[in-house]
Amino acid sequence: MRLTINGEDRIIENAATVADLLEQLQIASTKVAVERNLEIVPKTAYGATELGDGDRLEIVHFIGGGTGEPELAAAADDSFVVAGRRFKSRLLVGTGKYRDFEETRLALEESGAEIVTVAVRRVNVTDPSQPMLVDYVDPKKYTYLPNTAGCFTADDAMRTLRLAREAGGWNLVKLEVLGDQKTLYPNMPETLKAAEILIKEGFDVMVYCSDDPIQAKILEDMGCVAIMPLGSLIGSGMGIINPVNIALIKENAKVPVLVDAGVGTASEASYAMELGCDGVLMNTAIAGARDPIRMARAMKHAVIAGREAFLAGRMPRKRYADPSSPLAGII
C-alpha cells in the first residue's frame, strides 16, 4: 500500500497495523508517538490500528526525552517549585545548536541544570539507527521539558504537545507560539488560546510570553504554572532590554517567573536573578559560545551569584560618595 510517512510517499508491504509498520521500519515503539490522519494513535492501540492505502502518518520523537522526579524531594534551602516539583538549580538549558550529542552532554553536566528543553521532531525513518539525544542525556537525571519551538499557530503548538505527551507521558511542558520568523516574538492571542485549551486537557504549562505584566497576569490567572517573559529576542544575545517590566511581572506573580530568551553572557544571567526572577532559561548563550563547556560552567555560577545578591539585598544607590573607612581619628 502507499503511505505518506513523515511527509514522504512510501510503498509499504506486509504491514497491516501501526505495530507492523514500526517493526518493519525498525523503530522502537516505546520511543515514539504516532499520528495517523491527524489523530494520535495510543501506544496500547498500535497492534489494533489497521493501516489503509493513502494513510498519512507522522512518527515523532524527542530531540531528547525524559521523565519524572529526579532526586529533588528533599532539595535543600534555596530551591523553587514548579507544578509541585522541587528543583535546586535555577538554570534551565536548551539542547539545540550544539556540535554533537557528546558536547550537549558535557555542557549540561557543567551547567548543573536539572530541567532541559527538548523539541519534538520527526523520526528519521530512513535510518532509525541514528543516535538520539536520549542516549547521551540520562532521562533519569534530568527533567525533560517538551516545547513547541517552531510553532506559529495555537493548533500546531497543541498538536505538538499532545504528541509529546503520547510519546513520553509528559504533562509539564513549555508553550511558545511565535509571531513571525524574523523576531520570533510571541504571538500572544495564539498563546492565550493554546494555553487555555492545554490547561483544560491536564497539561502543566510553562509559557513563553512578552514582557507585558498584564498579559503575564492573565496567563497566571488562567492556570499556567510558570511565566517565562522574554529578556530579548530569541538567540539575539541582547540581554534584558526591559528590566522594569520583568521586575513588575515578578512582583505581581504567585508562580515562578523565569527569564526566557536573549541572555548572551554570564552578567546578563546574573542580572536576571538580581531582579528577583526564579530562574533563567537559555540555549544559544551556551551552545553558541566559543567554548560551550566553559560557558555552561560560567552560567551556573552566574545564576547562583545573582540569586545570592538578590537574597542579600543590594546597598542603596546614593547621589554622593560615602567613604568605607570612618573619618574619625584620621592622621
Short mmCIF file of C-alpha atoms in Angstrom, two decimals:
data_model
loop_
_atom_site.label_atom_id
_atom_site.label_comp_id
_atom_site.label_asym_id
_atom_site.label_seq_id
_atom_site.Cartn_x
_atom_site.Cartn_y
_atom_site.Cartn_z
CA MET A 1 0.00 0.00 0.00
CA ARG A 2 1.04 3.60 -0.46
CA LEU A 3 1.56 5.58 2.75
CA THR A 4 2.82 9.08 3.44
CA ILE A 5 5.24 8.79 6.36
CA ASN A 6 6.72 11.98 7.81
CA GLY A 7 5.94 13.82 4.60
CA GLU A 8 7.43 11.20 2.23
CA ASP A 9 5.47 8.85 -0.04
CA ARG A 10 6.47 5.22 0.55
CA ILE A 11 5.30 1.83 -0.67
CA ILE A 12 4.91 -0.49 2.30
CA GLU A 13 4.29 -4.24 2.08
CA ASN A 14 3.28 -6.69 4.80
CA ALA A 15 2.34 -4.05 7.36
CA ALA A 16 -1.29 -4.35 8.30
CA THR A 17 -1.11 -2.33 11.52
CA VAL A 18 0.86 0.51 13.07
CA ALA A 19 2.79 -2.06 15.13
CA ASP A 20 3.73 -3.94 11.96
CA LEU A 21 4.91 -0.72 10.33
CA LEU A 22 7.13 0.27 13.26
CA GLU A 23 8.64 -3.22 13.35
CA GLN A 24 9.32 -3.11 9.61
CA LEU A 25 10.94 0.33 9.94
CA GLN A 26 12.98 -0.93 12.92
CA ILE A 27 11.65 1.84 15.17
CA ALA A 28 11.18 1.14 18.86
CA SER A 29 7.54 1.77 19.67
CA THR A 30 8.39 2.86 23.20
CA LYS A 31 10.42 5.84 21.97
CA VAL A 32 7.96 7.45 19.57
CA ALA A 33 4.48 8.80 19.12
CA VAL A 34 2.38 8.06 16.04
CA GLU A 35 -0.27 10.21 14.42
CA ARG A 36 -2.50 8.65 11.74
CA ASN A 37 -4.51 11.01 9.57
CA LEU A 38 -4.15 13.79 12.18
CA GLU A 39 -5.33 11.55 15.04
CA ILE A 40 -2.90 10.35 17.71
CA VAL A 41 -2.72 6.57 18.00
CA PRO A 42 -2.37 5.45 21.64
CA LYS A 43 0.58 3.15 22.23
CA THR A 44 -1.78 0.49 23.52
CA ALA A 45 -3.59 0.53 20.16
CA TYR A 46 -0.61 0.13 17.82
CA GLY A 47 -1.37 -3.55 17.24
CA ALA A 48 -5.08 -2.96 16.67
CA THR A 49 -4.85 0.12 14.44
CA GLU A 50 -5.10 -1.03 10.83
CA LEU A 51 -3.44 0.89 8.03
CA GLY A 52 -5.14 1.77 4.78
CA ASP A 53 -3.91 2.84 1.38
CA GLY A 54 -3.29 6.59 1.33
CA ASP A 55 -2.94 6.97 5.11
CA ARG A 56 -0.77 9.84 6.31
CA LEU A 57 1.39 9.11 9.32
CA GLU A 58 3.68 11.18 11.48
CA ILE A 59 6.20 9.31 13.61
CA VAL A 60 7.94 11.66 16.02
CA HIS A 61 10.35 11.53 18.92
CA PHE A 62 12.05 13.96 21.22
CA ILE A 63 15.32 15.58 20.44
CA GLY A 64 15.96 14.32 23.92
CA GLY A 65 13.44 12.77 26.27
CA GLY A 66 12.89 12.12 29.94
CA THR A 67 10.67 11.65 32.92
CA GLY A 68 9.50 12.42 36.22
CA GLU A 69 11.02 13.04 39.56
CA PRO A 70 14.77 13.34 39.93
CA GLU A 71 16.05 13.11 43.49
CA LEU A 72 14.74 16.50 44.44
CA ALA A 73 12.10 15.87 47.07
CA ALA A 74 14.48 16.79 49.85
CA ALA A 75 16.15 19.63 48.00
CA ALA A 76 18.00 22.00 50.24
CA ASP A 77 17.46 25.56 51.21
CA ASP A 78 17.01 27.77 48.17
CA SER A 79 15.01 25.52 45.86
CA PHE A 80 11.98 26.52 43.81
CA VAL A 81 8.81 24.62 42.89
CA VAL A 82 7.09 24.25 39.52
CA ALA A 83 3.84 22.28 39.31
CA GLY A 84 4.62 20.53 42.57
CA ARG A 85 8.18 19.57 41.58
CA ARG A 86 11.11 20.95 43.51
CA PHE A 87 14.37 21.97 41.82
CA LYS A 88 17.68 23.14 43.23
CA SER A 89 19.18 24.52 40.03
CA ARG A 90 17.67 27.75 38.76
CA LEU A 91 19.38 27.43 35.39
CA LEU A 92 17.33 25.76 32.65
CA VAL A 93 19.17 24.79 29.47
CA GLY A 94 18.11 24.01 25.92
CA THR A 95 19.51 21.06 24.00
CA GLY A 96 19.77 22.54 20.49
CA LYS A 97 22.60 24.03 18.42
CA TYR A 98 25.47 22.01 19.89
CA ARG A 99 28.07 20.45 17.59
CA ASP A 100 27.09 16.94 18.60
CA PHE A 101 25.36 14.98 21.33
CA GLU A 102 28.57 14.49 23.30
CA GLU A 103 29.08 18.26 23.56
CA THR A 104 25.46 18.58 24.65
CA ARG A 105 26.02 16.02 27.41
CA LEU A 106 29.16 17.72 28.69
CA ALA A 107 27.60 21.20 28.64
CA LEU A 108 24.56 20.02 30.57
CA GLU A 109 26.76 18.39 33.20
CA GLU A 110 28.80 21.57 33.67
CA SER A 111 25.69 23.75 33.84
CA GLY A 112 24.23 21.86 36.78
CA ALA A 113 20.81 22.19 35.15
CA GLU A 114 18.03 19.85 36.20
CA ILE A 115 15.46 20.93 33.60
CA VAL A 116 16.31 20.75 29.88
CA THR A 117 14.07 21.73 27.00
CA VAL A 118 13.58 19.32 24.11
CA ALA A 119 11.84 19.70 20.77
CA VAL A 120 9.52 17.23 19.07
CA ARG A 121 10.74 16.23 15.61
CA ARG A 122 10.10 13.56 13.03
CA VAL A 123 11.96 10.29 13.38
CA ASN A 124 14.47 9.58 10.61
CA VAL A 125 12.60 6.60 9.16
CA THR A 126 15.30 6.09 6.53
CA ASP A 127 17.93 5.43 9.20
CA PRO A 128 16.23 4.78 12.55
CA SER A 129 19.55 3.57 14.00
CA GLN A 130 20.87 7.13 14.23
CA PRO A 131 21.69 8.11 17.84
CA MET A 132 19.18 10.15 19.81
CA LEU A 133 19.86 12.72 22.49
CA VAL A 134 18.18 10.44 24.99
CA ASP A 135 21.10 8.05 24.50
CA TYR A 136 23.52 10.72 25.76
CA VAL A 137 21.49 12.63 28.32
CA ASP A 138 20.19 10.38 31.08
CA PRO A 139 16.41 10.67 31.29
CA LYS A 140 16.55 9.65 34.94
CA LYS A 141 18.90 12.52 35.78
CA TYR A 142 17.11 15.40 34.04
CA THR A 143 13.54 16.60 33.83
CA TYR A 144 12.77 16.97 30.16
CA LEU A 145 10.57 19.89 29.17
CA PRO A 146 8.96 19.33 25.76
CA ASN A 147 8.48 22.64 23.98
CA THR A 148 6.77 23.93 20.86
CA ALA A 149 9.78 25.56 19.19
CA GLY A 150 8.94 26.42 15.60
CA CYS A 151 5.16 26.59 16.08
CA PHE A 152 3.43 29.68 14.72
CA THR A 153 -0.21 28.79 15.49
CA ALA A 154 -2.06 27.58 18.56
CA ASP A 155 -3.21 24.48 16.67
CA ASP A 156 0.35 23.48 15.74
CA ALA A 157 1.54 24.02 19.32
CA MET A 158 -1.29 21.95 20.79
CA ARG A 159 -0.75 19.17 18.25
CA THR A 160 2.94 19.07 19.11
CA LEU A 161 2.40 18.84 22.85
CA ARG A 162 -0.28 16.17 22.51
CA LEU A 163 2.21 14.10 20.55
CA ALA A 164 4.84 14.82 23.21
CA ARG A 165 2.55 13.53 25.94
CA GLU A 166 1.77 10.41 23.93
CA ALA A 167 5.46 9.77 23.26
CA GLY A 168 6.65 10.04 26.83
CA GLY A 169 3.78 10.81 29.15
CA TRP A 170 4.96 14.33 29.98
CA ASN A 171 2.44 16.78 31.35
CA LEU A 172 4.97 19.50 32.25
CA VAL A 173 5.56 21.39 29.01
CA LYS A 174 6.78 24.69 27.67
CA LEU A 175 4.38 26.51 25.37
CA GLU A 176 5.65 29.03 22.86
CA VAL A 177 3.66 30.28 19.88
CA LEU A 178 5.76 32.52 17.67
CA GLY A 179 4.56 35.54 15.74
CA ASP A 180 6.99 35.75 12.84
CA GLN A 181 10.26 34.26 11.63
CA LYS A 182 12.25 37.49 11.87
CA THR A 183 11.74 38.30 15.56
CA LEU A 184 10.41 35.00 16.99
CA TYR A 185 8.38 37.27 19.25
CA PRO A 186 5.45 35.53 20.96
CA ASN A 187 2.05 35.73 19.32
CA MET A 188 0.06 36.45 22.46
CA PRO A 189 -3.51 35.87 21.17
CA GLU A 190 -2.49 32.43 19.88
CA THR A 191 -0.52 31.76 23.07
CA LEU A 192 -3.55 32.54 25.24
CA LYS A 193 -5.78 30.35 23.08
CA ALA A 194 -3.40 27.38 23.27
CA ALA A 195 -2.71 27.79 26.99
CA GLU A 196 -6.39 27.77 27.90
CA ILE A 197 -7.08 24.55 25.98
CA LEU A 198 -3.92 22.74 27.12
CA ILE A 199 -4.62 23.53 30.78
CA LYS A 200 -8.13 22.10 30.40
CA GLU A 201 -6.55 18.95 28.94
CA GLY A 202 -4.43 18.48 32.04
CA PHE A 203 -1.09 19.92 30.91
CA ASP A 204 1.12 21.84 33.33
CA VAL A 205 2.01 24.78 31.12
CA MET A 206 5.15 26.87 31.47
CA VAL A 207 4.61 29.68 28.99
CA TYR A 208 6.93 31.87 26.91
CA CYS A 209 5.38 35.33 26.66
CA SER A 210 6.00 39.01 26.03
CA ASP A 211 7.36 41.19 28.82
CA ASP A 212 3.89 42.65 29.42
CA PRO A 213 2.79 42.47 33.08
CA ILE A 214 -0.90 42.42 32.12
CA GLN A 215 -0.54 39.52 29.68
CA ALA A 216 1.63 37.67 32.18
CA LYS A 217 -1.02 38.02 34.89
CA ILE A 218 -3.74 36.79 32.54
CA LEU A 219 -1.69 33.67 31.81
CA GLU A 220 -1.11 33.06 35.52
CA ASP A 221 -4.79 33.53 36.38
CA MET A 222 -5.63 31.11 33.57
CA GLY A 223 -3.60 28.44 35.35
CA CYS A 224 -0.11 28.45 33.83
CA VAL A 225 2.41 27.01 36.30
CA ALA A 226 5.29 29.33 35.32
CA ILE A 227 5.58 32.60 33.42
CA MET A 228 8.57 32.97 31.07
CA PRO A 229 8.86 36.52 29.71
CA LEU A 230 11.50 37.15 27.08
CA GLY A 231 14.61 39.06 28.08
CA SER A 232 15.09 39.99 24.44
CA LEU A 233 14.65 38.25 21.09
CA ILE A 234 15.39 34.52 20.97
CA GLY A 235 19.01 33.87 20.08
CA SER A 236 19.86 37.59 19.93
CA GLY A 237 22.18 37.78 22.94
CA MET A 238 20.98 41.34 23.61
CA GLY A 239 20.38 40.66 27.30
CA ILE A 240 17.46 42.03 29.29
CA ILE A 241 16.17 45.07 27.45
CA ASN A 242 13.20 45.84 29.72
CA PRO A 243 14.19 45.12 33.33
CA VAL A 244 11.38 47.30 34.74
CA ASN A 245 8.68 45.13 33.19
CA ILE A 246 10.43 41.91 34.20
CA ALA A 247 10.55 43.14 37.80
CA LEU A 248 6.86 44.12 37.66
CA ILE A 249 5.90 40.67 36.35
CA LYS A 250 7.81 39.04 39.19
CA GLU A 251 6.33 41.40 41.78
CA ASN A 252 2.77 40.52 40.75
CA ALA A 253 3.25 36.77 40.24
CA LYS A 254 2.43 33.93 42.60
CA VAL A 255 4.02 31.33 40.31
CA PRO A 256 7.69 31.12 39.27
CA VAL A 257 8.93 33.73 36.78
CA LEU A 258 11.85 32.69 34.59
CA VAL A 259 13.58 34.88 32.02
CA ASP A 260 13.44 33.07 28.70
CA ALA A 261 15.48 34.14 25.65
CA GLY A 262 18.03 36.82 24.87
CA VAL A 263 20.64 36.20 27.57
CA GLY A 264 24.09 36.26 25.97
CA THR A 265 26.64 36.13 28.76
CA ALA A 266 27.08 35.49 32.47
CA SER A 267 26.49 39.06 33.66
CA GLU A 268 23.07 39.08 31.97
CA ALA A 269 22.08 35.82 33.63
CA SER A 270 23.16 37.25 36.96
CA TYR A 271 21.19 40.43 36.29
CA ALA A 272 18.02 38.41 35.65
CA MET A 273 18.44 36.77 39.03
CA GLU A 274 19.20 40.08 40.76
CA LEU A 275 15.80 41.29 39.54
CA GLY A 276 14.27 38.53 41.67
CA CYS A 277 13.45 36.04 38.93
CA ASP A 278 13.17 32.41 39.93
CA GLY A 279 15.34 31.17 37.11
CA VAL A 280 16.78 31.69 33.64
CA LEU A 281 16.37 29.55 30.53
CA MET A 282 19.00 29.71 27.80
CA ASN A 283 20.34 27.77 24.86
CA THR A 284 22.31 29.83 22.34
CA ALA A 285 24.25 31.66 25.05
CA ILE A 286 25.91 28.34 25.89
CA ALA A 287 25.77 26.39 22.63
CA GLY A 288 26.89 29.42 20.58
CA ALA A 289 29.90 30.25 22.76
CA ARG A 290 33.43 29.52 21.53
CA ASP A 291 33.77 27.11 24.44
CA PRO A 292 30.26 25.87 25.34
CA ILE A 293 31.50 23.71 28.21
CA ARG A 294 33.24 26.60 29.95
CA MET A 295 30.30 28.94 29.26
CA ALA A 296 27.92 26.40 30.80
CA ARG A 297 30.04 26.45 33.94
CA ALA A 298 30.11 30.27 33.91
CA MET A 299 26.32 30.43 33.61
CA LYS A 300 25.92 28.05 36.55
CA HIS A 301 27.98 30.33 38.77
CA ALA A 302 26.33 33.50 37.40
CA VAL A 303 22.84 32.30 38.27
CA ILE A 304 23.98 31.32 41.76
CA ALA A 305 25.73 34.68 42.27
CA GLY A 306 22.75 36.67 41.04
CA ARG A 307 20.39 34.77 43.31
CA GLU A 308 22.70 35.27 46.31
CA ALA A 309 22.94 39.00 45.57
CA PHE A 310 19.15 39.28 45.37
CA LEU A 311 18.70 37.49 48.67
CA ALA A 312 21.43 39.57 50.32
CA GLY A 313 19.83 42.86 49.23
CA ARG A 314 21.97 45.36 47.41
CA MET A 315 23.21 48.54 49.00
CA PRO A 316 21.09 51.63 48.31
CA ARG A 317 22.12 53.90 45.46
CA LYS A 318 23.30 57.35 46.54
CA ARG A 319 23.99 60.58 44.71
CA TYR A 320 27.24 61.28 46.57
CA ALA A 321 30.24 59.39 47.87
CA ASP A 322 30.17 57.66 51.24
CA PRO A 323 33.62 56.61 52.48
CA SER A 324 34.11 53.00 53.54
CA SER A 325 36.54 53.90 56.30
CA PRO A 326 35.49 56.18 59.19
CA LEU A 327 36.97 59.67 59.10
CA ALA A 328 37.34 59.96 62.87
CA GLY A 329 40.92 59.50 64.04
CA ILE A 330 42.43 60.15 60.64
CA ILE A 331 46.12 61.10 60.71
#
